Amino acid sequence: MNFDEPMMKKSMFFLVFGIWVIFVVAEEGITGNSSSSRRPKVVNIGALLTVNSVIGRSVKPAIEAAVDDVNSDSSVLGDTHLNLFTHDTNCSGFLGTIEALELMESNVVAAIGPQSSTIAHVISHVVNELHVPLLSFGATDPTLAALQYPYFLRTTLNDYHQMSAIANIIEYFEWKEVIAIYVDDDYGRNGISSLGDWLAQKRAKISYKAALRSGSSKNEVSDVLTMVNLMESRVYVVHVNPDTGVEIFTLAKKLGMMTSGYVWITTEWLPAVLDSSDSTDSAAVELLQGVVSLRQHTPDSSLKKSFAAKWRNIKSKETLTFNSYALYAYDSIWLLARALDAFLKSGESITFFSNPKLQNTNGSQLRFSALQTFNEGPQLLEAILSTNFTGLTGEIRFDQDKNRVNPAYDVLNIVGTGFRTIGYWSNSSGLSINPPEKTYPKPLNGSTGTDTKRLYSVIWPGDTSVKPRGWVFPNNGKPLRILVPYRHSYKEVVTKDVRSPQGVRGYSIDVFEAAVNLLPYPVPREYILYGDGDRNPSYSNLVAAVADNTYDAAVGDITIITNRTRIVDFTQPYMESGLVIVVPVKKSKTSPWAFLKPFTFEMWLVTGGFFLLVGFVVWILEHRLNHEFRGPPSQQVITIFWFSFSTMFFSHRENTVSTLGRLVLILWLFVVLIINSSYTASLTSILTVQQLTSRIEGIDGMISSNDPIGIQDGSFAHNYLVHELNIAESRIRALKDRTDYINALRLGPNRGGVSAIVDELPYVELFMSYTKCEFRIVGQEFTKSGWGFAFQRDSPLALDLSTAILQLSENGELQRIHDKWLTSSTCSSQVAEIDTNSLSLSSFWGLFLICGIACCISLSIYFCRVLCQYRRFNPDVEEPHEIPEPDSARRSSRRTLGSTSFKDLIEFYDRKEAEIKEMLKRHRRQVNGHTDSPD
């Protein structure tokens, strides 16, 4: 018992001592073994960068300055300090991985960097396994935003937005093709891929991708530049590393590629180089005159000015000035510090555990077992993503894709002794001369101000402010391969010519040659016939051969229609065209009854009825006033008929004395004037104008008819009639030439021919000039189109040739070429054939309606007057010796319509107006006399 007691005391001592040691360790904040929830004194963080590089020389002192500022500011982490471990990746994916693994042995809670997208791809797999957030200030590859890299967080801008800005610049200057010169790694390939996607949305494209190996020699770069200089496009987008990028322009200047006509656009690497160099070094600026570049936009805030002042006092810096990457690296440290502060205040601790996957090394000398997983990594990552503050680079906040909100770039033009800001780009407003801070509150493309969607003027290479065309004809001697239809008919338009050096001739060829001669640059060309000449080729297939890049262009009588414009680009039309209908005609044959043809039966019937109606109405209105409309009944009937029909020739001898009668008569005479004029004109046309032998008189008649219709072989008219007008395909006959046209129209539908031919107006004019007006055009053109030259999509030649064609039209050369090849037919002036059909009632019912209404109104007024007189009329007034009746008797003797017989009314109407008025006067005198007599 005595032996065991000392042993127990020793055991208790060691137990108490062990507990005290653990407590002390927790108090000292040894993070590698801590399990306490108390705030640690020191938190390890890391930095991965290429120290000896353009970006690294600015970023390293900025990161160190940020750590010092955080540690000296007790309002952020309190008594906790950041312990920085810096590792040099040496711009190598392999060495960068090794350095990253060594950094992770230090149990860092987060890492700042790397600056290279290639290294970021590799290291992201390491931090994914160890749950360590990776905050990169320079890895701009868009694919790093994938869900594959949950612990990668980009504190700078995504190249996805930068390439959108470049695409907007290309669209603004209306260029369609660019050549991309890029470094062939993850950074270069993926950035240029995003550029291609953005350009495709704006109907532009990357015509060639010139890849450069990382660390390419001067000879390799020179070979690439020589090759692209032989190509058509003169717009170059350079997306390379900052350390070797300027060498490209040195070699380009030697090759004469920094002169007028060239366009150079770079990504943000170029401002990073120039911002980090000595401002007095003008050699690089002189070399880059006229280059347009982008730079990450950072607002001119007081924080930025304070940092610039502090930069002068940083002794560890290797550059006189800093670039934008230094600002993003500085903000990355502060972002991590604020997130750590929120993380620790929430009660989280910092602990690590040994990952079982890394313990079994199978005898390897690599110390993977030294790597530990950060337990609270997901929580710290969430705290970082939730942090929101304003730093040197502006507002620091992340969207759901872990990208910085409100991305913006400065659009710079290198001219004179440095940069000149010509505008800005942001995802809220696009291109603008307003700083992005003013456009953030506005939705995308929502600003309507005059300053949006524009830039200040640019000084291009060659010291010119004139916008370069953006392309030239290639200098490699390869001519344009131009398809020409080898026609069987209408060879005046275009055909083969064995005696010409060009091998082709015709109206279309002369127009194309004249337009090409107006271009300010040579266009080597080679004409290739399409078709065998035995029949007209399919123009749709010809256009498709251009669309699939088999040939460069097509020249000829190619009609511009919707389906073709979807696959190729057309020039301005050089000839107006449209489908018309041609039918045979014959001379009219006179007949004894030709005078009845001007009016339809209904028209004759209504006209005769109105003659009688007007005569009867005028007789009613004039009968009581005009003695010429009185007499025996037989004489009055004759008067009605004579007066009615004599108005046809304005030879009526009866005068009208009543106001209502004159009103009806003058309206009727106006109607008669119109009817006479129309009858004369229609009868003249019937007796003199040629008549159609076809039942088709226009597009409506063609659609409703079942007769065969002829079209030109190879014409688009076939698809138009079948698919647009829904005409049965069995009705359509393909005709090869004008001989087939003539025979088919002469035979007619009953003898195996056609009743009409549908073709384009220029061909029809040529056809009718051959046939001496034996055929006619009926109806109007029912399509409006034209002939143009077809080019591959987005070919700049289409635009330049359109301008040249307009010049030919303005100076009269286009009309001269037309008169040389195409003879206008005298028959073509009668495109709208005079309608020789009988005039129907539908053309005149308005006149008859007006006249009928006038008659009804006049009769109504007249009969109202007559009835009023009849009510006051008393036939007993004629007896003078009769004793006047009392008032009551007189009131009862007033006539009422209910007690009136039709015979009495007719007898009253037949009396003269003067007689009735005299009797009414007499009646009033008698009534007044009786009233004045004494009782």
CSV table of N, CA, C and O in Angstrom, one decimal, residues 442-526:
chain,number,residue,atom,x,y,z
A,442,LYS,N,-28.8,51.4,-64.1
A,442,LYS,CA,-29.6,51.2,-65.3
A,442,LYS,C,-29.6,49.7,-65.7
A,442,LYS,O,-28.5,49.1,-65.7
A,443,PRO,N,-30.7,49.2,-66.3
A,443,PRO,CA,-30.7,47.8,-66.8
A,443,PRO,C,-29.9,47.8,-68.0
A,443,PRO,O,-29.5,48.8,-68.7
A,444,LEU,N,-29.6,46.5,-68.5
A,444,LEU,CA,-28.8,46.3,-69.7
A,444,LEU,C,-29.5,46.9,-70.9
A,444,LEU,O,-30.6,46.7,-71.2
A,445,ASN,N,-28.7,47.8,-71.6
A,445,ASN,CA,-29.2,48.5,-72.8
A,445,ASN,C,-30.4,49.3,-72.5
A,445,ASN,O,-31.2,49.6,-73.3
A,446,GLY,N,-30.6,49.7,-71.2
A,446,GLY,CA,-31.8,50.4,-70.9
A,446,GLY,C,-31.6,51.9,-71.0
A,446,GLY,O,-32.6,52.7,-70.9
A,447,SER,N,-30.4,52.4,-71.1
A,447,SER,CA,-30.1,53.8,-71.1
A,447,SER,C,-30.5,54.4,-72.5
A,447,SER,O,-30.2,53.8,-73.5
A,448,THR,N,-31.2,55.5,-72.5
A,448,THR,CA,-31.6,56.1,-73.7
A,448,THR,C,-30.8,57.4,-74.0
A,448,THR,O,-31.1,58.2,-74.9
A,449,GLY,N,-29.8,57.7,-73.2
A,449,GLY,CA,-29.0,58.9,-73.4
A,449,GLY,C,-28.2,58.9,-74.7
A,449,GLY,O,-27.9,57.8,-75.2
A,450,THR,N,-27.8,60.1,-75.1
A,450,THR,CA,-27.0,60.2,-76.3
A,450,THR,C,-25.6,59.7,-76.1
A,450,THR,O,-24.9,59.5,-77.1
A,451,ASP,N,-25.1,59.5,-74.9
A,451,ASP,CA,-23.7,59.1,-74.6
A,451,ASP,C,-23.5,57.6,-74.6
A,451,ASP,O,-22.4,57.1,-74.5
A,452,THR,N,-24.6,56.8,-74.7
A,452,THR,CA,-24.5,55.4,-74.7
A,452,THR,C,-24.2,54.9,-76.0
A,452,THR,O,-24.5,55.5,-77.0
A,453,LYS,N,-23.6,53.7,-76.1
A,453,LYS,CA,-23.4,53.0,-77.3
A,453,LYS,C,-22.5,53.8,-78.2
A,453,LYS,O,-22.7,53.8,-79.4
A,454,ARG,N,-21.5,54.4,-77.7
A,454,ARG,CA,-20.5,55.1,-78.5
A,454,ARG,C,-19.2,55.3,-77.8
A,454,ARG,O,-19.1,55.1,-76.6
A,455,LEU,N,-18.2,55.6,-78.6
A,455,LEU,CA,-16.9,55.9,-78.1
A,455,LEU,C,-16.4,57.2,-78.6
A,455,LEU,O,-16.9,57.7,-79.6
A,456,TYR,N,-15.3,57.7,-78.0
A,456,TYR,CA,-14.7,58.9,-78.6
A,456,TYR,C,-13.8,58.4,-79.8
A,456,TYR,O,-13.6,57.2,-80.0
A,457,SER,N,-13.4,59.4,-80.6
A,457,SER,CA,-12.7,59.0,-81.8
A,457,SER,C,-11.4,58.3,-81.5
A,457,SER,O,-10.8,58.5,-80.4
A,458,VAL,N,-11.0,57.4,-82.4
A,458,VAL,CA,-9.8,56.6,-82.2
A,458,VAL,C,-8.7,57.0,-83.2
A,458,VAL,O,-9.0,57.3,-84.3
A,459,ILE,N,-7.5,57.1,-82.7
A,459,ILE,CA,-6.3,57.2,-83.6
A,459,ILE,C,-5.8,55.8,-83.9
A,459,ILE,O,-5.3,55.2,-83.0
A,460,TRP,N,-5.9,55.4,-85.2
A,460,TRP,CA,-5.5,54.1,-85.6
A,460,TRP,C,-4.0,54.0,-86.0
A,460,TRP,O,-3.4,55.1,-86.2
A,461,PRO,N,-3.4,52.9,-86.1
A,461,PRO,CA,-2.1,52.8,-86.6
A,461,PRO,C,-1.9,53.5,-87.9
A,461,PRO,O,-2.8,53.5,-88.8
A,462,GLY,N,-0.8,54.2,-88.1
A,462,GLY,CA,-0.6,55.0,-89.3
A,462,GLY,C,-1.0,56.4,-89.0
A,462,GLY,O,-1.1,57.3,-89.9
A,463,ASP,N,-1.4,56.7,-87.7
A,463,ASP,CA,-1.7,58.1,-87.3
A,463,ASP,C,-2.9,58.6,-88.1
A,463,ASP,O,-2.9,59.7,-88.6
A,464,THR,N,-4.0,57.8,-88.2
A,464,THR,CA,-5.1,58.3,-88.9
A,464,THR,C,-6.4,58.1,-88.1
A,464,THR,O,-6.4,57.1,-87.2
A,465,SER,N,-7.3,58.9,-88.2
A,465,SER,CA,-8.6,58.8,-87.5
A,465,SER,C,-9.7,58.2,-88.3
A,465,SER,O,-10.8,58.0,-87.8
A,466,VAL,N,-9.4,57.9,-89.6
A,466,VAL,CA,-10.4,57.2,-90.4
A,466,VAL,C,-10.5,55.8,-90.1
A,466,VAL,O,-9.5,55.0,-90.0
A,467,LYS,N,-11.7,55.3,-89.8
A,467,LYS,CA,-11.9,53.9,-89.4
A,467,LYS,C,-11.4,53.0,-90.5
A,467,LYS,O,-11.8,53.1,-91.7
A,468,PRO,N,-10.5,52.1,-90.2
A,468,PRO,CA,-10.0,51.1,-91.2
A,468,PRO,C,-11.1,50.2,-91.7
A,468,PRO,O,-12.1,49.9,-90.9
A,469,ARG,N,-11.0,49.8,-92.9
A,469,ARG,CA,-12.0,48.9,-93.5
A,469,ARG,C,-12.0,47.6,-92.7
A,469,ARG,O,-13.1,46.9,-92.6
A,470,GLY,N,-10.9,47.2,-92.2
A,470,GLY,CA,-10.8,45.9,-91.4
A,470,GLY,C,-10.5,44.7,-92.2
A,470,GLY,O,-10.3,43.6,-91.7
A,471,TRP,N,-10.3,44.9,-93.5
A,471,TRP,CA,-9.9,43.7,-94.4
A,471,TRP,C,-9.3,44.2,-95.7
A,471,TRP,O,-9.6,45.4,-96.1
A,472,VAL,N,-8.5,43.4,-96.3
A,472,VAL,CA,-8.0,43.7,-97.6
A,472,VAL,C,-8.1,42.4,-98.4
A,472,VAL,O,-8.3,41.3,-97.9
A,473,PHE,N,-7.9,42.5,-99.7
A,473,PHE,CA,-7.9,41.3,-100.5
A,473,PHE,C,-6.6,40.6,-100.2
A,473,PHE,O,-5.6,41.2,-100.2
A,474,PRO,N,-6.7,39.3,-100.0
A,474,PRO,CA,-5.4,38.6,-99.5
A,474,PRO,C,-4.3,38.7,-100.6
A,474,PRO,O,-4.6,38.7,-101.8
A,475,ASN,N,-3.1,38.7,-100.1
A,475,ASN,CA,-1.9,38.9,-100.9
A,475,ASN,C,-1.3,37.5,-101.3
A,475,ASN,O,-0.2,37.5,-101.8
A,476,ASN,N,-2.0,36.5,-101.0
A,476,ASN,CA,-1.4,35.2,-101.4
A,476,ASN,C,-1.7,34.7,-102.8
A,476,ASN,O,-1.5,33.6,-103.2
A,477,GLY,N,-2.3,35.6,-103.6
A,477,GLY,CA,-2.5,35.3,-105.0
A,477,GLY,C,-3.7,34.4,-105.3
A,477,GLY,O,-4.0,34.1,-106.5
A,478,LYS,N,-4.5,34.1,-104.3
A,478,LYS,CA,-5.7,33.2,-104.5
A,478,LYS,C,-6.8,34.1,-105.0
A,478,LYS,O,-7.3,34.9,-104.3
A,479,PRO,N,-7.3,33.9,-106.2
A,479,PRO,CA,-8.4,34.7,-106.7
A,479,PRO,C,-9.8,34.3,-106.2
A,479,PRO,O,-9.9,33.1,-105.7
A,480,LEU,N,-10.7,35.2,-106.3
A,480,LEU,CA,-12.1,34.8,-106.0
A,480,LEU,C,-12.6,33.8,-107.0
A,480,LEU,O,-12.5,33.9,-108.2
A,481,ARG,N,-13.3,32.7,-106.5
A,481,ARG,CA,-13.9,31.7,-107.4
A,481,ARG,C,-15.4,32.1,-107.5
A,481,ARG,O,-16.1,31.9,-106.5
A,482,ILE,N,-15.7,32.6,-108.7
A,482,ILE,CA,-17.1,33.1,-108.9
A,482,ILE,C,-17.8,32.2,-109.8
A,482,ILE,O,-17.4,31.9,-110.9
A,483,LEU,N,-19.0,31.8,-109.3
A,483,LEU,CA,-19.9,30.9,-110.1
A,483,LEU,C,-20.7,31.8,-111.1
A,483,LEU,O,-21.2,32.9,-110.7
A,484,VAL,N,-20.9,31.4,-112.3
A,484,VAL,CA,-21.7,32.1,-113.3
A,484,VAL,C,-22.7,31.1,-113.9
A,484,VAL,O,-22.2,30.0,-114.4
A,485,PRO,N,-24.0,31.3,-113.9
A,485,PRO,CA,-24.9,30.4,-114.5
A,485,PRO,C,-24.7,30.3,-116.0
A,485,PRO,O,-24.7,31.3,-116.7
A,486,TYR,N,-24.6,29.1,-116.5
A,486,TYR,CA,-24.5,28.8,-118.0
A,486,TYR,C,-25.9,28.6,-118.5
A,486,TYR,O,-26.5,27.5,-118.5
A,487,ARG,N,-26.6,29.7,-119.0
A,487,ARG,CA,-28.0,29.6,-119.4
A,487,ARG,C,-28.2,29.0,-120.7
A,487,ARG,O,-27.3,29.1,-121.6
A,488,HIS,N,-29.4,28.5,-120.9
A,488,HIS,CA,-29.8,28.1,-122.3
A,488,HIS,C,-30.6,29.1,-123.0
A,488,HIS,O,-30.6,29.2,-124.2
A,489,SER,N,-31.4,29.9,-122.2
A,489,SER,CA,-32.2,30.9,-122.8
A,489,SER,C,-31.8,32.3,-122.3
A,489,SER,O,-31.1,32.4,-121.3
A,490,TYR,N,-32.3,33.3,-123.0
A,490,TYR,CA,-32.0,34.7,-122.6
A,490,TYR,C,-30.5,34.9,-122.4
A,490,TYR,O,-30.0,35.3,-121.3
A,491,LYS,N,-29.7,34.6,-123.4
A,491,LYS,CA,-28.2,34.7,-123.3
A,491,LYS,C,-27.7,36.1,-123.2
A,491,LYS,O,-26.6,36.4,-123.0
A,492,GLU,N,-28.6,37.1,-123.5
A,492,GLU,CA,-28.2,38.5,-123.3
A,492,GLU,C,-27.9,38.8,-121.9
A,492,GLU,O,-27.1,39.7,-121.6
A,493,VAL,N,-28.5,38.1,-120.9
A,493,VAL,CA,-28.3,38.3,-119.5
A,493,VAL,C,-26.9,37.8,-119.1
A,493,VAL,O,-26.1,38.6,-118.5
A,494,VAL,N,-26.6,36.6,-119.3
A,494,VAL,CA,-25.3,36.0,-119.0
A,494,VAL,C,-25.2,34.7,-119.7
A,494,VAL,O,-26.1,33.9,-119.8
A,495,THR,N,-24.0,34.4,-120.3
A,495,THR,CA,-23.7,33.1,-121.0
A,495,THR,C,-22.3,32.9,-121.1
A,495,THR,O,-21.4,33.8,-120.8
A,496,LYS,N,-21.9,31.8,-121.7
A,496,LYS,CA,-20.5,31.5,-122.0
A,496,LYS,C,-20.0,32.3,-123.2
A,496,LYS,O,-20.7,32.5,-124.1
A,497,ASP,N,-18.7,32.6,-123.2
A,497,ASP,CA,-18.1,33.3,-124.3
A,497,ASP,C,-16.7,32.8,-124.4
A,497,ASP,O,-15.8,33.2,-123.7
A,498,VAL,N,-16.4,32.0,-125.4
A,498,VAL,CA,-15.1,31.4,-125.6
A,498,VAL,C,-14.1,32.4,-126.1
A,498,VAL,O,-12.9,32.2,-126.0
A,499,ARG,N,-14.6,33.5,-126.7
A,499,ARG,CA,-13.6,34.4,-127.3
A,499,ARG,C,-13.2,35.5,-126.3
A,499,ARG,O,-12.2,36.2,-126.5
A,500,SER,N,-13.8,35.5,-125.1
A,500,SER,CA,-13.5,36.5,-124.1
A,500,SER,C,-12.4,35.9,-123.1
A,500,SER,O,-12.5,34.7,-122.8
A,501,PRO,N,-11.5,36.7,-122.7
A,501,PRO,CA,-10.5,36.2,-121.7
A,501,PRO,C,-11.2,35.8,-120.4
A,501,PRO,O,-10.7,34.9,-119.7
A,502,GLN,N,-12.3,36.4,-120.1
A,502,GLN,CA,-13.0,36.0,-118.9
A,502,GLN,C,-13.8,34.7,-119.1
A,502,GLN,O,-14.2,34.1,-118.1
A,503,GLY,N,-14.2,34.4,-120.3
A,503,GLY,CA,-14.9,33.2,-120.6
A,503,GLY,C,-16.4,33.3,-120.4
A,503,GLY,O,-17.2,32.4,-120.7
A,504,VAL,N,-16.9,34.5,-120.1
A,504,VAL,CA,-18.3,34.8,-119.9
A,504,VAL,C,-18.6,36.2,-120.5
A,504,VAL,O,-17.7,37.0,-120.6
A,505,ARG,N,-19.9,36.5,-120.7
A,505,ARG,CA,-20.3,37.8,-121.2
A,505,ARG,C,-21.8,37.9,-120.8
A,505,ARG,O,-22.5,37.0,-120.4
A,506,GLY,N,-22.3,39.2,-121.0
A,506,GLY,CA,-23.7,39.4,-120.8
A,506,GLY,C,-23.9,40.7,-119.9
A,506,GLY,O,-22.9,41.3,-119.4
A,507,TYR,N,-25.1,41.0,-119.7
A,507,TYR,CA,-25.5,42.2,-119.0
A,507,TYR,C,-25.0,42.1,-117.5
A,507,TYR,O,-24.4,43.0,-117.0
A,508,SER,N,-25.2,41.0,-116.9
A,508,SER,CA,-24.8,40.8,-115.5
A,508,SER,C,-23.3,40.9,-115.3
A,508,SER,O,-22.8,41.5,-114.3
A,509,ILE,N,-22.6,40.3,-116.3
A,509,ILE,CA,-21.1,40.4,-116.2
A,509,ILE,C,-20.6,41.8,-116.3
A,509,ILE,O,-19.7,42.2,-115.6
A,510,ASP,N,-21.2,42.6,-117.2
A,510,ASP,CA,-20.8,43.9,-117.4
A,510,ASP,C,-21.0,44.8,-116.2
A,510,ASP,O,-20.2,45.6,-115.8
A,511,VAL,N,-22.2,44.6,-115.5
A,511,VAL,CA,-22.5,45.3,-114.3
A,511,VAL,C,-21.5,45.0,-113.2
A,511,VAL,O,-20.9,45.8,-112.5
A,512,PHE,N,-21.2,43.7,-113.0
A,512,PHE,CA,-20.2,43.2,-112.0
A,512,PHE,C,-18.8,43.8,-112.3
A,512,PHE,O,-18.2,44.3,-111.4
A,513,GLU,N,-18.4,43.7,-113.5
A,513,GLU,CA,-17.1,44.3,-113.8
A,513,GLU,C,-17.0,45.8,-113.6
A,513,GLU,O,-16.0,46.3,-113.1
A,514,ALA,N,-18.0,46.5,-114.0
A,514,ALA,CA,-18.0,47.9,-113.8
A,514,ALA,C,-18.0,48.3,-112.3
A,514,ALA,O,-17.4,49.2,-111.8
A,515,ALA,N,-18.7,47.5,-111.4
A,515,ALA,CA,-18.7,47.7,-110.0
A,515,ALA,C,-17.4,47.4,-109.4
A,515,ALA,O,-16.9,48.2,-108.5
A,516,VAL,N,-16.7,46.3,-109.8
A,516,VAL,CA,-15.4,46.0,-109.3
A,516,VAL,C,-14.4,47.0,-109.6
A,516,VAL,O,-13.5,47.3,-108.8
A,517,ASN,N,-14.5,47.6,-110.8
A,517,ASN,CA,-13.5,48.6,-111.2
A,517,ASN,C,-13.6,49.9,-110.4
A,517,ASN,O,-12.7,50.7,-110.4
A,518,LEU,N,-14.8,50.1,-109.7
A,518,LEU,CA,-14.9,51.2,-108.8
A,518,LEU,C,-14.3,51.0,-107.4
A,518,LEU,O,-14.2,52.0,-106.6
A,519,LEU,N,-14.0,49.8,-107.1
A,519,LEU,CA,-13.4,49.5,-105.8
A,519,LEU,C,-12.0,50.0,-105.6
A,519,LEU,O,-11.2,50.1,-106.6
A,520,PRO,N,-11.6,50.5,-104.4
A,520,PRO,CA,-10.3,51.1,-104.3
A,520,PRO,C,-9.2,50.1,-104.1
A,520,PRO,O,-8.1,50.4,-103.7
A,521,TYR,N,-9.4,48.8,-104.4
A,521,TYR,CA,-8.4,47.8,-104.3
A,521,TYR,C,-8.7,46.7,-105.4
A,521,TYR,O,-9.8,46.6,-105.9
A,522,PRO,N,-7.6,46.0,-105.8
A,522,PRO,CA,-7.8,45.0,-106.8
A,522,PRO,C,-8.5,43.8,-106.3
A,522,PRO,O,-8.4,43.4,-105.1
A,523,VAL,N,-9.3,43.2,-107.2
A,523,VAL,CA,-10.0,41.9,-106.8
A,523,VAL,C,-9.7,40.9,-107.9
A,523,VAL,O,-10.4,40.8,-108.9
A,524,PRO,N,-8.7,40.1,-107.7
A,524,PRO,CA,-8.5,39.0,-108.6
A,524,PRO,C,-9.6,38.0,-108.6
A,524,PRO,O,-10.1,37.6,-107.5
A,525,ARG,N,-10.0,37.5,-109.7
A,525,ARG,CA,-11.3,36.7,-109.8
A,525,ARG,C,-11.1,35.7,-110.9
A,525,ARG,O,-10.5,35.9,-111.9
A,526,GLU,N,-11.9,34.7,-110.8
A,526,GLU,CA,-11.9,33.6,-111.7
A,526,GLU,C,-13.4,33.2,-111.9
A,526,GLU,O,-14.0,32.8,-110.9
